[in-house]
PDB file of C-alpha atoms in Angstrom:
ATOM      1  CA  UNK A   1      42.494  41.042 -65.312  1.00 80.00           C
ATOM      2  CA  UNK A   2      43.983  44.516 -65.640  1.00 85.00           C
ATOM      3  CA  UNK A   3      47.201  43.301 -64.057  1.00 85.00           C
ATOM      4  CA  UNK A   4      47.329  40.408 -66.528  1.00 88.00           C
ATOM      5  CA  UNK A   5      46.934  42.819 -69.430  1.00 89.00           C
ATOM      6  CA  UNK A   6      49.712  45.038 -68.051  1.00 90.00           C
ATOM      7  CA  UNK A   7      51.915  41.950 -67.695  1.00 91.00           C
ATOM      8  CA  UNK A   8      51.273  40.971 -71.311  1.00 92.00           C
ATOM      9  CA  UNK A   9      52.117  44.466 -72.572  1.00 92.00           C
ATOM     10  CA  UNK A  10      55.294  44.592 -70.476  1.00 92.00           C
ATOM     11  CA  UNK A  11      56.376  41.162 -71.728  1.00 93.00           C
ATOM     12  CA  UNK A  12      55.771  42.287 -75.310  1.00 94.00           C
ATOM     13  CA  UNK A  13      57.967  45.331 -74.718  1.00 93.00           C
ATOM     14  CA  UNK A  14      60.663  43.117 -73.207  1.00 93.00           C
ATOM     15  CA  UNK A  15      60.545  40.779 -76.195  1.00 94.00           C
ATOM     16  CA  UNK A  16      60.782  43.681 -78.631  1.00 94.00           C
ATOM     17  CA  UNK A  17      63.735  45.121 -76.690  1.00 93.00           C
ATOM     18  CA  UNK A  18      65.532  41.778 -76.701  1.00 93.00           C
ATOM     19  CA  UNK A  19      65.015  41.438 -80.453  1.00 92.00           C
ATOM     20  CA  UNK A  20      66.308  44.972 -81.028  1.00 92.00           C
ATOM     21  CA  UNK A  21      69.388  44.172 -78.889  1.00 91.00           C
ATOM     22  CA  UNK A  22      70.026  41.164 -81.116  1.00 88.00           C
ATOM     23  CA  UNK A  23      69.707  43.102 -84.364  1.00 87.00           C
ATOM     24  CA  UNK A  24      71.525  46.355 -83.528  1.00 86.00           C
ATOM     25  CA  UNK A  25      75.234  46.634 -84.335  1.00 84.00           C
ATOM     26  CA  UNK A  26      75.982  49.858 -82.457  1.00 85.00           C
ATOM     27  CA  UNK A  27      77.179  48.715 -79.051  1.00 86.00           C
ATOM     28  CA  UNK A  28      76.284  52.035 -77.438  1.00 86.00           C
ATOM     29  CA  UNK A  29      72.651  51.501 -78.460  1.00 87.00           C
ATOM     30  CA  UNK A  30      72.856  47.928 -77.166  1.00 89.00           C
ATOM     31  CA  UNK A  31      74.003  49.160 -73.741  1.00 88.00           C
ATOM     32  CA  UNK A  32      71.172  51.692 -73.671  1.00 88.00           C
ATOM     33  CA  UNK A  33      68.639  49.048 -74.633  1.00 90.00           C
ATOM     34  CA  UNK A  34      69.876  46.600 -72.002  1.00 90.00           C
ATOM     35  CA  UNK A  35      69.325  49.320 -69.409  1.00 89.00           C
ATOM     36  CA  UNK A  36      65.790  49.723 -70.752  1.00 90.00           C
ATOM     37  CA  UNK A  37      65.337  45.949 -70.594  1.00 92.00           C
ATOM     38  CA  UNK A  38      66.329  45.960 -66.920  1.00 91.00           C
ATOM     39  CA  UNK A  39      63.840  48.723 -66.173  1.00 89.00           C
ATOM     40  CA  UNK A  40      61.080  46.777 -67.929  1.00 91.00           C
ATOM     41  CA  UNK A  41      62.028  43.638 -66.008  1.00 91.00           C
ATOM     42  CA  UNK A  42      61.894  45.622 -62.768  1.00 89.00           C
ATOM     43  CA  UNK A  43      58.380  46.803 -63.655  1.00 89.00           C
ATOM     44  CA  UNK A  44      57.475  43.202 -64.379  1.00 90.00           C
ATOM     45  CA  UNK A  45      58.766  42.084 -60.979  1.00 89.00           C
ATOM     46  CA  UNK A  46      56.782  44.814 -59.230  1.00 88.00           C
ATOM     47  CA  UNK A  47      53.710  43.653 -61.109  1.00 87.00           C
ATOM     48  CA  UNK A  48      54.409  40.105 -59.885  1.00 85.00           C
ATOM     49  CA  UNK A  49      54.596  41.370 -56.255  1.00 83.00           C
ATOM     50  CA  UNK A  50      58.326  40.693 -55.981  1.00 83.00           C
ATOM     51  CA  UNK A  51      59.285  44.203 -54.949  1.00 82.00           C
ATOM     52  CA  UNK A  52      62.653  43.283 -53.432  1.00 82.00           C
ATOM     53  CA  UNK A  53      63.711  41.456 -56.594  1.00 86.00           C
ATOM     54  CA  UNK A  54      62.586  44.450 -58.632  1.00 85.00           C
ATOM     55  CA  UNK A  55      64.667  46.712 -56.430  1.00 83.00           C
ATOM     56  CA  UNK A  56      67.769  44.567 -56.962  1.00 85.00           C
ATOM     57  CA  UNK A  57      67.119  44.396 -60.694  1.00 86.00           C
ATOM     58  CA  UNK A  58      66.848  48.171 -60.998  1.00 83.00           C
ATOM     59  CA  UNK A  59      69.920  48.869 -58.868  1.00 83.00           C
ATOM     60  CA  UNK A  60      72.163  46.233 -60.461  1.00 86.00           C
ATOM     61  CA  UNK A  61      70.729  45.831 -63.948  1.00 82.00           C
ATOM     62  CA  UNK A  62      69.777  49.376 -64.829  1.00 80.00           C
ATOM     63  CA  UNK A  63      72.189  51.253 -62.571  1.00 80.00           C
ATOM     64  CA  UNK A  64      75.528  49.562 -62.029  1.00 84.00           C
ATOM     65  CA  UNK A  65      75.792  47.314 -65.077  1.00 87.00           C
ATOM     66  CA  UNK A  66      74.922  50.131 -67.465  1.00 85.00           C
ATOM     67  CA  UNK A  67      77.719  52.218 -65.986  1.00 83.00           C
ATOM     68  CA  UNK A  68      80.128  49.260 -66.088  1.00 86.00           C
ATOM     69  CA  UNK A  69      79.209  48.556 -69.705  1.00 86.00           C
ATOM     70  CA  UNK A  70      79.872  52.193 -70.565  1.00 83.00           C
ATOM     71  CA  UNK A  71      83.283  51.883 -68.887  1.00 82.00           C
ATOM     72  CA  UNK A  72      83.979  48.843 -71.067  1.00 84.00           C
ATOM     73  CA  UNK A  73      82.850  50.757 -74.148  1.00 83.00           C
ATOM     74  CA  UNK A  74      85.370  53.462 -73.285  1.00 78.00           C
ATOM     75  CA  UNK A  75      88.108  50.831 -73.728  1.00 80.00           C
ATOM     76  CA  UNK A  76      86.770  48.961 -76.748  1.00 81.00           C
ATOM     77  CA  UNK A  77      85.218  49.845 -80.063  1.00 75.00           C
ATOM     78  CA  UNK A  78      81.632  50.900 -80.508  1.00 75.00           C
ATOM     79  CA  UNK A  79      80.666  48.730 -83.456  1.00 78.00           C
ATOM     80  CA  UNK A  80      79.969  45.021 -83.385  1.00 76.00           C
ATOM     81  CA  UNK A  81      81.476  43.084 -86.265  1.00 78.00           C
ATOM     82  CA  UNK A  82      79.184  40.925 -88.338  1.00 78.00           C
ATOM     83  CA  UNK A  83      79.693  37.235 -87.607  1.00 74.00           C
ATOM     84  CA  UNK A  84      81.559  35.398 -90.325  1.00 77.00           C
ATOM     85  CA  UNK A  85      79.011  32.586 -90.534  1.00 78.00           C
ATOM     86  CA  UNK A  86      75.484  31.987 -89.338  1.00 78.00           C
ATOM     87  CA  UNK A  87      75.536  29.214 -86.754  1.00 82.00           C
ATOM     88  CA  UNK A  88      72.636  26.888 -87.535  1.00 88.00           C
ATOM     89  CA  UNK A  89      73.492  23.947 -85.286  1.00 91.00           C
ATOM     90  CA  UNK A  90      73.658  25.987 -82.020  1.00 90.00           C
ATOM     91  CA  UNK A  91      70.324  27.586 -82.908  1.00 90.00           C
ATOM     92  CA  UNK A  92      68.745  24.138 -83.338  1.00 94.00           C
ATOM     93  CA  UNK A  93      70.237  22.894 -80.047  1.00 95.00           C
ATOM     94  CA  UNK A  94      69.069  25.961 -78.129  1.00 94.00           C
ATOM     95  CA  UNK A  95      65.586  25.755 -79.632  1.00 94.00           C
ATOM     96  CA  UNK A  96      65.280  22.063 -78.772  1.00 96.00           C
ATOM     97  CA  UNK A  97      66.497  22.632 -75.202  1.00 96.00           C
ATOM     98  CA  UNK A  98      64.062  25.504 -74.753  1.00 95.00           C
ATOM     99  CA  UNK A  99      61.203  23.401 -76.113  1.00 96.00           C
ATOM    100  CA  UNK A 100      62.091  20.552 -73.725  1.00 95.00           C
ATOM    101  CA  UNK A 101      62.174  22.917 -70.745  1.00 94.00           C
ATOM    102  CA  UNK A 102      58.875  24.448 -71.829  1.00 92.00           C
ATOM    103  CA  UNK A 103      57.386  20.966 -72.095  1.00 93.00           C
ATOM    104  CA  UNK A 104      58.604  20.215 -68.564  1.00 91.00           C
ATOM    105  CA  UNK A 105      56.666  23.183 -67.170  1.00 88.00           C
ATOM    106  CA  UNK A 106      53.378  21.444 -67.995  1.00 86.00           C
ATOM    107  CA  UNK A 107      54.007  19.049 -65.112  1.00 83.00           C
ATOM    108  CA  UNK A 108      54.626  21.820 -62.612  1.00 83.00           C
ATOM    109  CA  UNK A 109      51.955  22.688 -60.021  1.00 81.00           C
ATOM    110  CA  UNK A 110      49.905  25.785 -60.729  1.00 80.00           C
ATOM    111  CA  UNK A 111      51.195  29.180 -59.611  1.00 74.00           C
ATOM    112  CA  UNK A 112      50.250  29.728 -55.966  1.00 72.00           C
ATOM    113  CA  UNK A 113      48.888  26.205 -55.512  1.00 77.00           C
ATOM    114  CA  UNK A 114      48.502  25.522 -51.794  1.00 77.00           C
ATOM    115  CA  UNK A 115      49.068  21.782 -52.325  1.00 79.00           C
ATOM    116  CA  UNK A 116      52.330  22.182 -54.211  1.00 80.00           C
ATOM    117  CA  UNK A 117      55.211  20.275 -52.573  1.00 79.00           C
ATOM    118  CA  UNK A 118      57.103  23.475 -51.878  1.00 77.00           C
ATOM    119  CA  UNK A 119      54.195  24.749 -49.780  1.00 77.00           C
ATOM    120  CA  UNK A 120      53.860  21.546 -47.734  1.00 80.00           C
ATOM    121  CA  UNK A 121      57.349  20.967 -46.349  1.00 80.00           C
ATOM    122  CA  UNK A 122      58.574  23.641 -43.919  1.00 81.00           C
ATOM    123  CA  UNK A 123      56.600  26.662 -45.072  1.00 81.00           C
ATOM    124  CA  UNK A 124      53.544  25.968 -42.850  1.00 83.00           C
ATOM    125  CA  UNK A 125      55.815  25.610 -39.831  1.00 84.00           C
ATOM    126  CA  UNK A 126      57.484  28.949 -40.569  1.00 84.00           C
ATOM    127  CA  UNK A 127      54.164  30.674 -41.153  1.00 83.00           C
ATOM    128  CA  UNK A 128      52.607  29.314 -37.968  1.00 84.00           C
ATOM    129  CA  UNK A 129      55.462  29.413 -35.493  1.00 84.00           C
ATOM    130  CA  UNK A 130      57.997  32.015 -36.666  1.00 82.00           C
ATOM    131  CA  UNK A 131      56.544  34.823 -34.579  1.00 83.00           C
ATOM    132  CA  UNK A 132      56.520  32.684 -31.429  1.00 85.00           C
ATOM    133  CA  UNK A 133      60.015  31.285 -32.059  1.00 84.00           C
ATOM    134  CA  UNK A 134      61.840  34.363 -33.365  1.00 82.00           C
ATOM    135  CA  UNK A 135      59.614  37.276 -32.471  1.00 83.00           C
ATOM    136  CA  UNK A 136      59.738  39.201 -35.743  1.00 82.00           C
ATOM    137  CA  UNK A 137      56.496  40.228 -37.463  1.00 82.00           C
ATOM    138  CA  UNK A 138      57.951  39.674 -40.960  1.00 82.00           C
ATOM    139  CA  UNK A 139      58.285  35.965 -41.817  1.00 84.00           C
ATOM    140  CA  UNK A 140      60.832  36.527 -44.576  1.00 83.00           C
ATOM    141  CA  UNK A 141      63.077  38.482 -42.248  1.00 84.00           C
ATOM    142  CA  UNK A 142      62.905  35.838 -39.548  1.00 86.00           C
ATOM    143  CA  UNK A 143      63.753  33.093 -42.069  1.00 85.00           C
ATOM    144  CA  UNK A 144      66.710  35.026 -43.498  1.00 84.00           C
ATOM    145  CA  UNK A 145      68.074  36.286 -40.214  1.00 84.00           C
ATOM    146  CA  UNK A 146      67.339  33.375 -37.889  1.00 86.00           C
ATOM    147  CA  UNK A 147      66.427  30.043 -39.509  1.00 86.00           C
ATOM    148  CA  UNK A 148      68.961  30.498 -42.289  1.00 87.00           C
ATOM    149  CA  UNK A 149      71.326  32.700 -40.343  1.00 88.00           C
ATOM    150  CA  UNK A 150      74.463  30.758 -41.265  1.00 91.00           C
ATOM    151  CA  UNK A 151      73.485  30.797 -44.939  1.00 92.00           C
ATOM    152  CA  UNK A 152      73.054  34.561 -44.815  1.00 91.00           C
ATOM    153  CA  UNK A 153      76.376  34.905 -43.029  1.00 93.00           C
ATOM    154  CA  UNK A 154      78.046  32.941 -45.839  1.00 94.00           C
ATOM    155  CA  UNK A 155      76.427  35.121 -48.470  1.00 93.00           C
ATOM    156  CA  UNK A 156      77.543  38.284 -46.729  1.00 93.00           C
ATOM    157  CA  UNK A 157      81.077  36.864 -46.513  1.00 95.00           C
ATOM    158  CA  UNK A 158      81.089  36.137 -50.256  1.00 96.00           C
ATOM    159  CA  UNK A 159      79.854  39.637 -51.086  1.00 94.00           C
ATOM    160  CA  UNK A 160      82.367  41.205 -48.706  1.00 96.00           C
ATOM    161  CA  UNK A 161      85.223  39.223 -50.274  1.00 96.00           C
ATOM    162  CA  UNK A 162      84.125  40.229 -53.761  1.00 95.00           C
ATOM    163  CA  UNK A 163      83.953  43.866 -52.712  1.00 93.00           C
ATOM    164  CA  UNK A 164      87.422  43.751 -51.168  1.00 94.00           C
ATOM    165  CA  UNK A 165      88.821  42.124 -54.313  1.00 92.00           C
ATOM    166  CA  UNK A 166      87.259  44.767 -56.557  1.00 89.00           C
ATOM    167  CA  UNK A 167      88.606  47.538 -54.319  1.00 89.00           C
ATOM    168  CA  UNK A 168      92.098  46.003 -54.438  1.00 89.00           C
ATOM    169  CA  UNK A 169      92.021  45.691 -58.232  1.00 86.00           C
ATOM    170  CA  UNK A 170      90.695  49.186 -58.921  1.00 83.00           C
ATOM    171  CA  UNK A 171      92.586  50.961 -56.136  1.00 77.00           C
ATOM    172  CA  UNK A 172      95.943  49.378 -56.938  1.00 61.00           C
ATOM    173  CA  UNK A 173      95.757  50.348 -60.586  1.00 54.00           C
ATOM    174  CA  UNK A 174      94.836  53.925 -59.807  1.00 52.00           C
ATOM    175  CA  UNK A 175      97.630  54.344 -57.246  1.00 50.00           C
ATOM    176  CA  UNK A 176     100.280  53.129 -59.689  1.00 52.00           C
ATOM    177  CA  UNK A 177      99.159  55.511 -62.406  1.00 52.00           C
ATOM    178  CA  UNK A 178      99.097  58.460 -60.040  1.00 49.00           C
ATOM    179  CA  UNK A 179     102.595  57.681 -58.719  1.00 49.00           C
ATOM    180  CA  UNK A 180     104.133  57.431 -62.179  1.00 50.00           C
ATOM    181  CA  UNK A 181     102.556  60.632 -63.395  1.00 50.00           C
ATOM    182  CA  UNK A 182     103.352  62.794 -60.405  1.00 48.00           C
ATOM    183  CA  UNK A 183     106.922  61.583 -59.972  1.00 47.00           C
ATOM    184  CA  UNK A 184     108.843  64.321 -61.805  1.00 49.00           C
ATOM    185  CA  UNK A 185     106.937  67.097 -60.049  1.00 46.00           C
ATOM    186  CA  UNK A 186     108.349  66.660 -56.536  1.00 48.00           C
ATOM    187  CA  UNK A 187     111.159  64.173 -56.078  1.00 47.00           C
ATOM    188  CA  UNK A 188     112.109  65.059 -52.534  1.00 47.00           C
ATOM    189  CA  UNK A 189     108.623  65.043 -51.148  1.00 46.00           C
ATOM    190  CA  UNK A 190     107.805  61.733 -52.748  1.00 46.00           C
ATOM    191  CA  UNK A 191     110.767  59.813 -51.312  1.00 45.00           C
ATOM    192  CA  UNK A 192     109.188  58.878 -47.981  1.00 46.00           C
ATOM    193  CA  UNK A 193     105.513  59.102 -48.855  1.00 44.00           C
ATOM    194  CA  UNK A 194     104.834  55.389 -48.993  1.00 44.00           C
ATOM    195  CA  UNK A 195     106.297  51.976 -49.637  1.00 45.00           C
ATOM    196  CA  UNK A 196     104.568  51.433 -52.966  1.00 46.00           C
ATOM    197  CA  UNK A 197     105.591  54.781 -54.418  1.00 44.00           C
ATOM    198  CA  UNK A 198     109.162  54.277 -53.235  1.00 43.00           C
ATOM    199  CA  UNK A 199     109.488  50.912 -54.942  1.00 45.00           C
ATOM    200  CA  UNK A 200     107.964  52.276 -58.125  1.00 45.00           C
ATOM    201  CA  UNK A 201     110.462  55.137 -58.200  1.00 43.00           C
ATOM    202  CA  UNK A 202     113.450  52.791 -57.945  1.00 43.00           C
ATOM    203  CA  UNK A 203     112.029  50.441 -60.528  1.00 42.00           C
ATOM    204  CA  UNK A 204     111.535  53.277 -62.962  1.00 41.00           C
ATOM    205  CA  UNK A 205     115.038  54.677 -62.404  1.00 40.00           C
ATOM    206  CA  UNK A 206     116.855  51.366 -62.792  1.00 36.00           C
TER     207      UNK A 206
ATOM    208  CA  UNK B   1      40.721  55.355 -63.102  1.00 83.00           C
ATOM    209  CA  UNK B   2      44.122  53.999 -62.130  1.00 85.00           C
ATOM    210  CA  UNK B   3      43.782  51.410 -64.878  1.00 87.00           C
ATOM    211  CA  UNK B   4      43.379  54.138 -67.497  1.00 91.00           C
ATOM    212  CA  UNK B   5      46.427  55.909 -66.052  1.00 90.00           C
ATOM    213  CA  UNK B   6      48.419  52.685 -66.171  1.00 90.00           C
ATOM    214  CA  UNK B   7      47.584  52.131 -69.839  1.00 90.00           C
ATOM    215  CA  UNK B   8      48.422  55.740 -70.670  1.00 93.00           C
ATOM    216  CA  UNK B   9      51.804  55.265 -69.007  1.00 92.00           C
ATOM    217  CA  UNK B  10      52.290  52.034 -70.954  1.00 92.00           C
ATOM    218  CA  UNK B  11      51.534  53.801 -74.240  1.00 93.00           C
ATOM    219  CA  UNK B  12      54.067  56.520 -73.390  1.00 93.00           C
ATOM    220  CA  UNK B  13      56.523  53.737 -72.537  1.00 92.00           C
ATOM    221  CA  UNK B  14      55.976  52.203 -75.957  1.00 92.00           C
ATOM    222  CA  UNK B  15      56.619  55.521 -77.700  1.00 92.00           C
ATOM    223  CA  UNK B  16      59.849  56.028 -75.753  1.00 92.00           C
ATOM    224  CA  UNK B  17      60.854  52.457 -76.646  1.00 91.00           C
ATOM    225  CA  UNK B  18      60.301  53.160 -80.324  1.00 91.00           C
ATOM    226  CA  UNK B  19      62.608  56.170 -80.063  1.00 90.00           C
ATOM    227  CA  UNK B  20      65.229  53.986 -78.382  1.00 89.00           C
ATOM    228  CA  UNK B  21      65.008  51.424 -81.196  1.00 89.00           C
ATOM    229  CA  UNK B  22      65.050  53.908 -84.059  1.00 87.00           C
ATOM    230  CA  UNK B  23      66.958  56.886 -82.674  1.00 77.00           C
ATOM    231  CA  UNK B  24      69.718  57.755 -85.099  1.00 83.00           C
ATOM    232  CA  UNK B  25      71.905  59.732 -82.692  1.00 84.00           C
ATOM    233  CA  UNK B  26      73.287  58.887 -79.267  1.00 84.00           C
ATOM    234  CA  UNK B  27      71.271  61.633 -77.631  1.00 87.00           C
ATOM    235  CA  UNK B  28      67.965  60.214 -78.848  1.00 89.00           C
ATOM    236  CA  UNK B  29      68.779  56.959 -77.103  1.00 88.00           C
ATOM    237  CA  UNK B  30      69.955  58.630 -73.883  1.00 88.00           C
ATOM    238  CA  UNK B  31      66.741  60.612 -73.793  1.00 90.00           C
ATOM    239  CA  UNK B  32      64.770  57.433 -74.476  1.00 90.00           C
ATOM    240  CA  UNK B  33      66.464  55.623 -71.572  1.00 89.00           C
ATOM    241  CA  UNK B  34      65.774  58.548 -69.277  1.00 90.00           C
ATOM    242  CA  UNK B  35      62.165  58.660 -70.420  1.00 91.00           C
ATOM    243  CA  UNK B  36      61.698  54.906 -69.954  1.00 90.00           C
ATOM    244  CA  UNK B  37      63.112  55.241 -66.438  1.00 89.00           C
ATOM    245  CA  UNK B  38      60.662  58.023 -65.648  1.00 90.00           C
ATOM    246  CA  UNK B  39      57.792  55.968 -67.050  1.00 91.00           C
ATOM    247  CA  UNK B  40      58.922  53.032 -64.901  1.00 89.00           C
ATOM    248  CA  UNK B  41      58.749  55.212 -61.796  1.00 90.00           C
ATOM    249  CA  UNK B  42      55.246  56.336 -62.775  1.00 91.00           C
ATOM    250  CA  UNK B  43      54.168  52.792 -63.597  1.00 90.00           C
ATOM    251  CA  UNK B  44      55.332  51.459 -60.234  1.00 88.00           C
ATOM    252  CA  UNK B  45      53.512  54.258 -58.432  1.00 89.00           C
ATOM    253  CA  UNK B  46      50.319  53.625 -60.409  1.00 90.00           C
ATOM    254  CA  UNK B  47      50.602  49.856 -59.879  1.00 88.00           C
ATOM    255  CA  UNK B  48      50.860  50.435 -56.146  1.00 86.00           C
ATOM    256  CA  UNK B  49      47.578  52.339 -56.109  1.00 88.00           C
ATOM    257  CA  UNK B  50      45.989  49.942 -58.595  1.00 86.00           C
ATOM    258  CA  UNK B  51      46.578  46.958 -56.327  1.00 84.00           C
ATOM    259  CA  UNK B  52      45.573  48.941 -53.248  1.00 83.00           C
ATOM    260  CA  UNK B  53      49.008  48.908 -51.661  1.00 79.00           C
ATOM    261  CA  UNK B  54      50.745  52.242 -52.142  1.00 79.00           C
ATOM    262  CA  UNK B  55      53.657  51.136 -49.953  1.00 78.00           C
ATOM    263  CA  UNK B  56      55.934  50.909 -52.978  1.00 78.00           C
ATOM    264  CA  UNK B  57      56.126  54.650 -53.481  1.00 83.00           C
ATOM    265  CA  UNK B  58      59.515  54.956 -51.800  1.00 81.00           C
ATOM    266  CA  UNK B  59      60.851  52.274 -54.126  1.00 80.00           C
ATOM    267  CA  UNK B  60      59.673  54.394 -57.046  1.00 83.00           C
ATOM    268  CA  UNK B  61      61.606  57.310 -55.551  1.00 85.00           C
ATOM    269  CA  UNK B  62      64.760  55.186 -55.346  1.00 82.00           C
ATOM    270  CA  UNK B  63      64.238  54.251 -59.009  1.00 85.00           C
ATOM    271  CA  UNK B  64      64.216  57.941 -59.843  1.00 86.00           C
ATOM    272  CA  UNK B  65      67.576  58.345 -58.055  1.00 86.00           C
ATOM    273  CA  UNK B  66      69.114  55.364 -59.881  1.00 84.00           C
ATOM    274  CA  UNK B  67      67.831  56.715 -63.184  1.00 85.00           C
ATOM    275  CA  UNK B  68      69.374  60.112 -62.535  1.00 86.00           C
ATOM    276  CA  UNK B  69      72.790  58.684 -61.582  1.00 83.00           C
ATOM    277  CA  UNK B  70      72.817  56.379 -64.592  1.00 83.00           C
ATOM    278  CA  UNK B  71      72.027  59.161 -67.031  1.00 85.00           C
ATOM    279  CA  UNK B  72      74.693  61.405 -65.498  1.00 85.00           C
ATOM    280  CA  UNK B  73      77.245  58.593 -65.908  1.00 81.00           C
ATOM    281  CA  UNK B  74      76.257  58.014 -69.532  1.00 83.00           C
ATOM    282  CA  UNK B  75      76.438  61.719 -70.337  1.00 85.00           C
ATOM    283  CA  UNK B  76      79.849  61.946 -68.706  1.00 81.00           C
ATOM    284  CA  UNK B  77      81.052  59.097 -70.876  1.00 80.00           C
ATOM    285  CA  UNK B  78      79.655  60.679 -74.031  1.00 80.00           C
ATOM    286  CA  UNK B  79      81.326  64.005 -73.277  1.00 79.00           C
ATOM    287  CA  UNK B  80      84.714  62.841 -71.985  1.00 76.00           C
ATOM    288  CA  UNK B  81      85.053  59.317 -73.337  1.00 70.00           C
ATOM    289  CA  UNK B  82      86.278  58.224 -69.910  1.00 66.00           C
ATOM    290  CA  UNK B  83      85.014  58.034 -66.367  1.00 64.00           C
ATOM    291  CA  UNK B  84      88.293  58.957 -64.682  1.00 61.00           C
ATOM    292  CA  UNK B  85      88.501  62.558 -65.892  1.00 59.00           C
ATOM    293  CA  UNK B  86      87.105  65.444 -63.918  1.00 56.00           C
ATOM    294  CA  UNK B  87      85.346  68.489 -65.280  1.00 55.00           C
ATOM    295  CA  UNK B  88      88.583  70.485 -65.547  1.00 58.00           C
ATOM    296  CA  UNK B  89      90.037  68.393 -68.346  1.00 55.00           C
ATOM    297  CA  UNK B  90      89.458  69.320 -71.942  1.00 58.00           C
ATOM    298  CA  UNK B  91      86.760  66.989 -73.289  1.00 55.00           C
ATOM    299  CA  UNK B  92      87.861  64.248 -75.660  1.00 56.00           C
ATOM    300  CA  UNK B  93      84.759  62.513 -77.005  1.00 57.00           C
ATOM    301  CA  UNK B  94      85.054  58.867 -77.990  1.00 56.00           C
ATOM    302  CA  UNK B  95      85.988  58.338 -81.581  1.00 54.00           C
ATOM    303  CA  UNK B  96      83.199  56.726 -83.493  1.00 49.00           C
ATOM    304  CA  UNK B  97      79.999  57.495 -81.603  1.00 51.00           C
ATOM    305  CA  UNK B  98      77.483  58.756 -84.094  1.00 49.00           C
ATOM    306  CA  UNK B  99      76.883  62.208 -82.629  1.00 49.00           C
ATOM    307  CA  UNK B 100      74.461  64.997 -83.302  1.00 46.00           C
ATOM    308  CA  UNK B 101      75.236  67.060 -86.411  1.00 46.00           C
ATOM    309  CA  UNK B 102      76.665  70.037 -84.475  1.00 44.00           C
ATOM    310  CA  UNK B 103      78.516  68.100 -81.753  1.00 41.00           C
ATOM    311  CA  UNK B 104      78.140  70.430 -78.777  1.00 43.00           C
ATOM    312  CA  UNK B 105      81.074  69.111 -76.788  1.00 42.00           C
ATOM    313  CA  UNK B 106      81.883  72.414 -75.060  1.00 42.00           C
ATOM    314  CA  UNK B 107      78.691  72.586 -73.041  1.00 40.00           C
ATOM    315  CA  UNK B 108      80.284  71.893 -69.633  1.00 39.00           C
ATOM    316  CA  UNK B 109      82.706  74.055 -67.787  1.00 36.00           C
TER     317      UNK B 109
END
């Protein structure tokens, strides 16, 4: 009962924040409010017993994306222009789609229903036998690390590739800037420092 | 008891939210974000005790760390207008942020 009331209050706050994000024209305030929205969503996830999801939401939504959005704001303007026209047709389409999806939820099994199809397929097997088969006390860990080990390996590969790509993009840009700026200071010392700097020096001289 | 605490934290959260919506200057909103983050930490801690599982306390501590880093990054942007500059460079605030009346840009070293 108390938890339900807290959920309702948190959802009201989230709705108010989303509406304020829509109405505000100062992009700095919008970035701040989206960070607040992520924090509220993280509280909501904790209230729904999804602590790991809440942790990800706080780290990514409130931490990293706020900082990234501020970095974007440093490169762009801080005011949002008013749209030239008010789009009525997209609003109608989105409202109809949302209403259809909402209507579809009436056919879904109740939250936590033991007879729902998702709880009848492989979940009982995991719950009964995972400790005997894998030997880990935590069922979620044994599913992620053993039953779906290849899936987890693929996910880790994707994240690793994305991280390497981001490091290449950011690192390459920074190295170029540093080489161009420091070039006049020491010509002789810079000649055999590295391949990239050397090529940049010749390109700039030619 | 914990329920009363949770509702008190929620009320404080609502007040901080109102400041974030209304706040005329940048610093009001930064303070509101910081305050909402602190209230989130408190709310998670109280929720842990309310549901009888105070195992989430360390997650609340990590939230406090994330909140601190985020606010430091935002303040650095507001003072220097860039993330790449260090503290030794003369601050160049971004052009059209609506700032406090007496823009105290020379606070850092």
